[in-house]
Amino acid sequence: MRVAVAGGTGLVGRYTVEALERTGHDAVVISRSHGVDLLTGDGLDEALDGVDAVIDVTNTLEIDPAAARAFFDSATGNLLEAEQRAGVGHHVVLSIVGVDLVEGNGHYAGKRRQEELVENGPVPSTIQRATQFHEFAGMVASWTRQGDTATLPPLLVQPVAAADVAQVLAEVAVGPAQGRAPDLAGPEPQDLIDMARRTLAAQGESIRLIPSWGGMPFTVEMAGEVLLPGPDARIAPTTFDAWLEQRRTEAGSALASAQAG
Ligand SMILES: NC(=O)c1ccc[n+]([C@@H]2O[C@H](COP(=O)([O-])OP(=O)(O)OC[C@H]3O[C@@H](n4cnc5c(N)ncnc54)[C@H](OP(=O)(O)O)[C@@H]3O)[C@@H](O)[C@H]2O)c1
């Protein structure tokens, strides 16, 4: 099948393109760096020519709820209209577990709007929600870091490898539309602050981590079990420990080749 990946240059998007190609499908990348802008629609009709299914893993950094909703209104709206014109048979969108339970987070407000557009849109669809990626703790620490200190919300999460999410998205896209697919999560619950500490240690860094709900797009509504998957969730295999070990090995190989070069 020919499958377009909107956001195919991003974190989960790159793995999704790899997963499609590994399983014998043609992948078309949709992103601004590949000449397609979802906000204006430029290049979209050409990119969808002959495409059977679309996987949407685009992202916005907007944290204001109105701005995040406006991004998805335009980007998802333009994408779905172009898919209808091109006769695309299946639209798969990646969303977030618990997105309907947290009112005060701007990104989640945007993702809820994206889900609504897909659910009520003109193309048969699957909404695949996933938990936070294994990279998430390191990302939050990098957003809030000031010198040798970073502030993180004390979240309970059940993180998943972005490569495992990509594998599932690639499988789902070439099958029938499911409406809402079961949640996707990693194998074990984790404390976000402990994950950040171990991620930084694997990178050879040690900074002070301060647990706080202040100054970030996270709210106390996200505490407790809100971000954990439902009881029927699909559980992906890669543990946080296995992912960290892989990161250490990659960092070691990069250092060895830099020293050799
Ligand atoms: N991070 C997590 O823990 C997590 C967990 C569950 C679900 N998710 C969801 O996963 C999705 C993907 O996240 P990610 O971290 O992989 O994203 P990312 O690395 O930030 O990548 C975003 C992608 O969107 C593309 N893009 C942005 N604006 C665009 C535009 N106007 N037109 C065309 N392409 C555009 C970017 O390419 P260009 O810049 O080249 O345009 C890039 O390929 C998000 O919707 C997020 O909510 C994330």
XYZ file of C-alpha atoms and ligand atoms in Angstrom:
309
model
C 0.000 0.000 0.000
C 0.961 3.625 -0.410
C 0.754 5.371 2.968
C 1.414 9.063 3.634
C 2.889 10.049 7.008
C 1.953 13.612 7.964
C 4.770 14.642 10.299
C 7.034 11.935 8.826
C 10.193 13.863 9.766
C 9.290 14.083 13.478
C 10.220 11.871 16.432
C 7.552 9.186 15.952
C 7.108 10.049 12.257
C 10.618 8.914 11.267
C 10.077 5.534 12.976
C 6.668 5.257 11.253
C 8.202 5.744 7.794
C 10.817 3.074 8.666
C 8.130 0.651 9.938
C 6.054 1.034 6.749
C 9.064 0.495 4.489
C 10.254 -2.496 6.561
C 6.866 -4.155 6.014
C 6.915 -3.596 2.238
C 4.760 -0.463 1.892
C 5.532 2.825 0.107
C 5.770 5.781 2.486
C 5.181 9.398 1.414
C 6.460 12.043 3.841
C 4.292 15.115 4.434
C 6.069 17.975 6.215
C 7.102 21.545 5.490
C 10.694 20.422 4.916
C 9.302 18.103 2.199
C 7.394 20.974 0.540
C 3.942 20.406 2.081
C 2.404 22.871 4.543
C -0.734 21.585 6.232
C -1.660 25.060 7.491
C -1.910 26.509 3.963
C -2.563 23.238 2.078
C 0.384 23.948 -0.262
C 1.639 20.764 -1.940
C -0.999 18.556 -0.280
C -2.994 17.389 -3.341
C 0.221 16.367 -5.130
C 1.503 14.481 -2.046
C -1.750 12.478 -1.701
C -1.869 11.352 -5.335
C -2.328 7.542 -5.315
C -2.240 7.331 -1.483
C -4.394 4.599 0.155
C -4.038 5.622 3.819
C -2.692 8.525 5.887
C -1.055 8.431 9.332
C -1.150 11.829 11.064
C 1.698 12.364 13.561
C 2.051 16.120 13.129
C 2.679 18.265 16.166
C 2.509 21.871 17.315
C 4.475 23.541 20.101
C 1.545 25.898 20.855
C 0.646 25.653 24.551
C -2.140 28.246 24.499
C -5.437 26.287 24.129
C -6.932 28.603 21.462
C -3.716 28.564 19.403
C -3.402 24.767 19.665
C -7.058 24.322 18.592
C -6.509 26.763 15.693
C -3.452 24.764 14.540
C -5.394 21.485 14.386
C -8.516 23.170 12.903
C -6.401 24.221 9.923
C -3.876 21.368 9.677
C -6.263 18.448 10.300
C -9.113 20.174 8.431
C -6.978 20.737 5.303
C -5.591 17.205 5.485
C -9.019 15.528 5.747
C -10.480 17.628 2.885
C -7.530 16.776 0.638
C -7.851 13.078 1.572
C -11.513 13.138 0.554
C -10.598 14.699 -2.839
C -7.863 12.071 -3.333
C -10.107 9.130 -2.357
C -7.936 8.083 0.629
C -9.596 5.109 2.376
C -8.233 5.317 5.954
C -7.039 8.167 8.195
C -5.115 7.198 11.345
C -4.315 9.824 13.971
C -2.014 9.480 16.965
C -3.511 10.986 20.115
C -2.743 10.811 23.842
C -4.171 8.582 26.595
C -6.207 10.695 29.047
C -6.604 13.607 26.625
C -10.318 13.870 27.489
C -9.666 13.943 31.268
C -7.399 17.001 31.444
C -9.021 20.401 30.787
C -6.184 22.764 31.671
C -3.459 21.714 29.222
C -3.368 23.664 25.935
C -1.820 20.849 23.874
C -4.511 18.453 25.072
C -7.213 21.002 24.108
C -5.754 21.009 20.586
C -5.599 17.206 20.480
C -9.271 16.953 21.571
C -10.209 19.239 18.663
C -8.099 17.067 16.326
C -9.894 13.901 17.541
C -13.338 15.558 17.006
C -12.441 16.571 13.445
C -11.242 13.058 12.633
C -14.210 11.320 14.291
C -16.752 13.511 12.467
C -14.721 13.834 9.265
C -15.281 12.538 5.739
C -12.670 9.722 5.766
C -12.992 6.323 7.583
C -10.695 6.688 10.574
C -8.856 5.198 13.536
C -7.923 7.230 16.611
C -4.920 5.559 18.256
C -4.137 7.007 21.661
C -0.727 6.292 23.211
C 0.917 7.133 26.518
C 4.020 9.359 26.820
C 7.105 8.284 24.866
C 10.244 7.118 26.705
C 11.851 10.399 25.492
C 9.227 12.492 27.331
C 10.998 12.932 30.701
C 14.221 14.093 29.012
C 12.214 16.486 26.815
C 10.451 18.094 29.797
C 13.776 18.465 31.660
C 15.278 20.184 28.591
C 12.329 22.632 28.333
C 12.625 23.737 31.969
C 16.374 23.491 32.536
C 18.126 26.557 33.900
C 21.802 25.958 34.568
C 22.095 22.829 36.703
C 18.413 22.742 37.754
C 15.237 21.590 35.999
C 11.615 21.534 37.176
C 9.339 18.586 36.445
C 5.748 17.713 37.354
C 5.495 14.593 39.574
C 3.567 12.578 36.980
C 2.773 8.874 37.021
C 3.085 7.599 33.422
C 3.330 4.243 31.635
C 5.764 5.222 28.900
C 6.101 3.538 25.523
C 8.903 3.408 22.935
C 8.200 5.734 19.992
C 9.441 2.927 17.711
C 6.783 0.563 19.159
C 4.088 3.218 18.613
C 5.268 3.602 15.018
C 5.071 -0.159 14.454
C 1.454 -0.213 15.677
C 0.489 2.844 13.573
C 1.950 1.196 10.463
C -0.012 -2.024 11.162
C -3.259 -0.172 11.898
C -3.037 2.007 8.769
C -2.957 -0.932 6.351
C -5.973 -2.567 8.039
C -9.634 -1.514 8.314
C -10.770 1.674 10.085
C -11.477 0.935 13.790
C -12.988 4.201 15.047
C -11.306 4.233 18.455
C -8.521 1.662 18.848
C -7.590 0.355 22.333
C -5.075 2.558 24.185
C -1.417 1.803 23.539
C 1.080 1.861 26.437
C 4.459 0.549 27.474
C 4.890 -2.374 29.897
C 5.433 -0.574 33.245
C 4.306 2.522 35.168
C 7.101 4.984 35.951
C 7.636 8.169 37.966
C 8.498 10.981 35.520
C 11.135 12.511 37.795
C 12.917 9.186 38.244
C 12.791 8.696 34.446
C 14.359 12.152 33.931
C 17.122 11.410 36.460
C 17.967 8.104 34.735
C 17.783 9.658 31.232
C 20.198 12.422 32.265
C 22.527 9.894 33.935
C 22.599 7.843 30.700
C 23.749 11.045 28.951
C 26.443 11.520 31.607
C 24.629 14.489 33.214
C 23.602 15.073 36.803
C 21.354 18.051 37.520
C 19.016 18.904 40.379
C 15.387 18.003 39.588
C 12.672 19.951 41.399
C 9.161 18.436 41.533
C 6.605 21.188 40.822
C 3.327 21.905 39.025
C 4.304 25.545 38.502
C 5.486 27.331 35.368
C 4.694 24.556 32.897
C 1.848 23.411 30.670
C 1.053 20.651 33.204
C -1.710 20.892 35.764
C -2.457 19.041 38.974
C -5.410 17.422 37.121
C -2.718 15.216 35.509
C -1.758 13.721 38.897
C -2.681 10.215 40.024
C -3.687 7.606 37.450
C -5.172 9.970 34.832
C -2.403 9.365 32.270
C -2.373 5.577 32.706
C -3.974 3.390 30.010
C -7.388 1.739 30.306
C -7.716 -1.968 31.330
C -8.005 -3.192 27.700
C -4.845 -1.414 26.551
C -2.471 -2.923 24.031
C 0.915 -3.247 25.759
C 4.038 -2.623 23.669
C 7.162 -4.657 24.509
C 10.068 -2.216 25.016
C 10.700 -1.342 28.672
C 12.141 2.023 29.738
C 15.263 0.167 30.971
C 15.796 -1.535 27.592
C 15.332 1.814 25.804
C 17.846 3.501 28.171
C 20.355 0.707 27.580
C 19.980 1.257 23.824
C 20.584 5.001 24.346
C 23.762 4.264 26.352
C 25.019 1.914 23.607
C 24.300 4.499 20.885
C 26.037 7.253 22.903
C 29.046 4.932 23.461
C 29.323 4.103 19.723
C 29.040 7.791 18.764
C 31.816 8.675 21.231
C 34.044 5.809 19.986
C 33.664 6.871 16.330
C 34.287 10.553 17.221
C 37.519 9.506 19.044
C 38.556 7.253 16.134
C 37.858 10.068 13.630
N 5.709 13.027 22.917
C 4.881 12.161 23.505
O 5.179 11.646 24.595
C 3.559 11.796 22.819
C 2.758 10.777 23.353
C 1.560 10.429 22.700
C 1.193 11.116 21.545
N 1.982 12.113 21.069
C 1.563 12.821 19.840
O 2.436 12.434 18.799
C 2.409 13.439 17.789
C 3.798 13.570 17.201
O 4.706 13.991 18.190
P 6.277 14.087 17.871
O 6.931 14.442 19.156
O 6.722 12.889 17.101
O 6.306 15.370 16.894
P 7.580 16.217 16.397
O 8.847 15.458 16.571
O 7.456 17.587 16.980
O 7.290 16.316 14.816
C 6.269 17.108 14.301
C 6.120 16.844 12.811
O 5.039 17.672 12.310
C 5.485 18.325 11.120
N 4.754 19.588 10.988
C 4.605 20.562 11.928
N 3.901 21.600 11.404
C 3.597 21.246 10.118
C 2.887 21.890 9.055
N 2.370 23.116 9.200
N 2.770 21.242 7.874
C 3.315 20.004 7.699
N 3.980 19.342 8.667
C 4.126 19.961 9.852
C 6.992 18.527 11.347
O 7.713 18.685 10.133
P 8.203 20.133 9.569
O 8.716 20.903 10.743
O 9.228 19.807 8.519
O 6.988 20.754 8.970
C 7.359 17.181 11.985
O 7.529 16.198 10.983
C 1.856 14.712 18.463
O 0.603 15.043 17.898
C 1.702 14.339 19.923
O 0.547 14.897 20.523
C 3.156 12.451 21.651
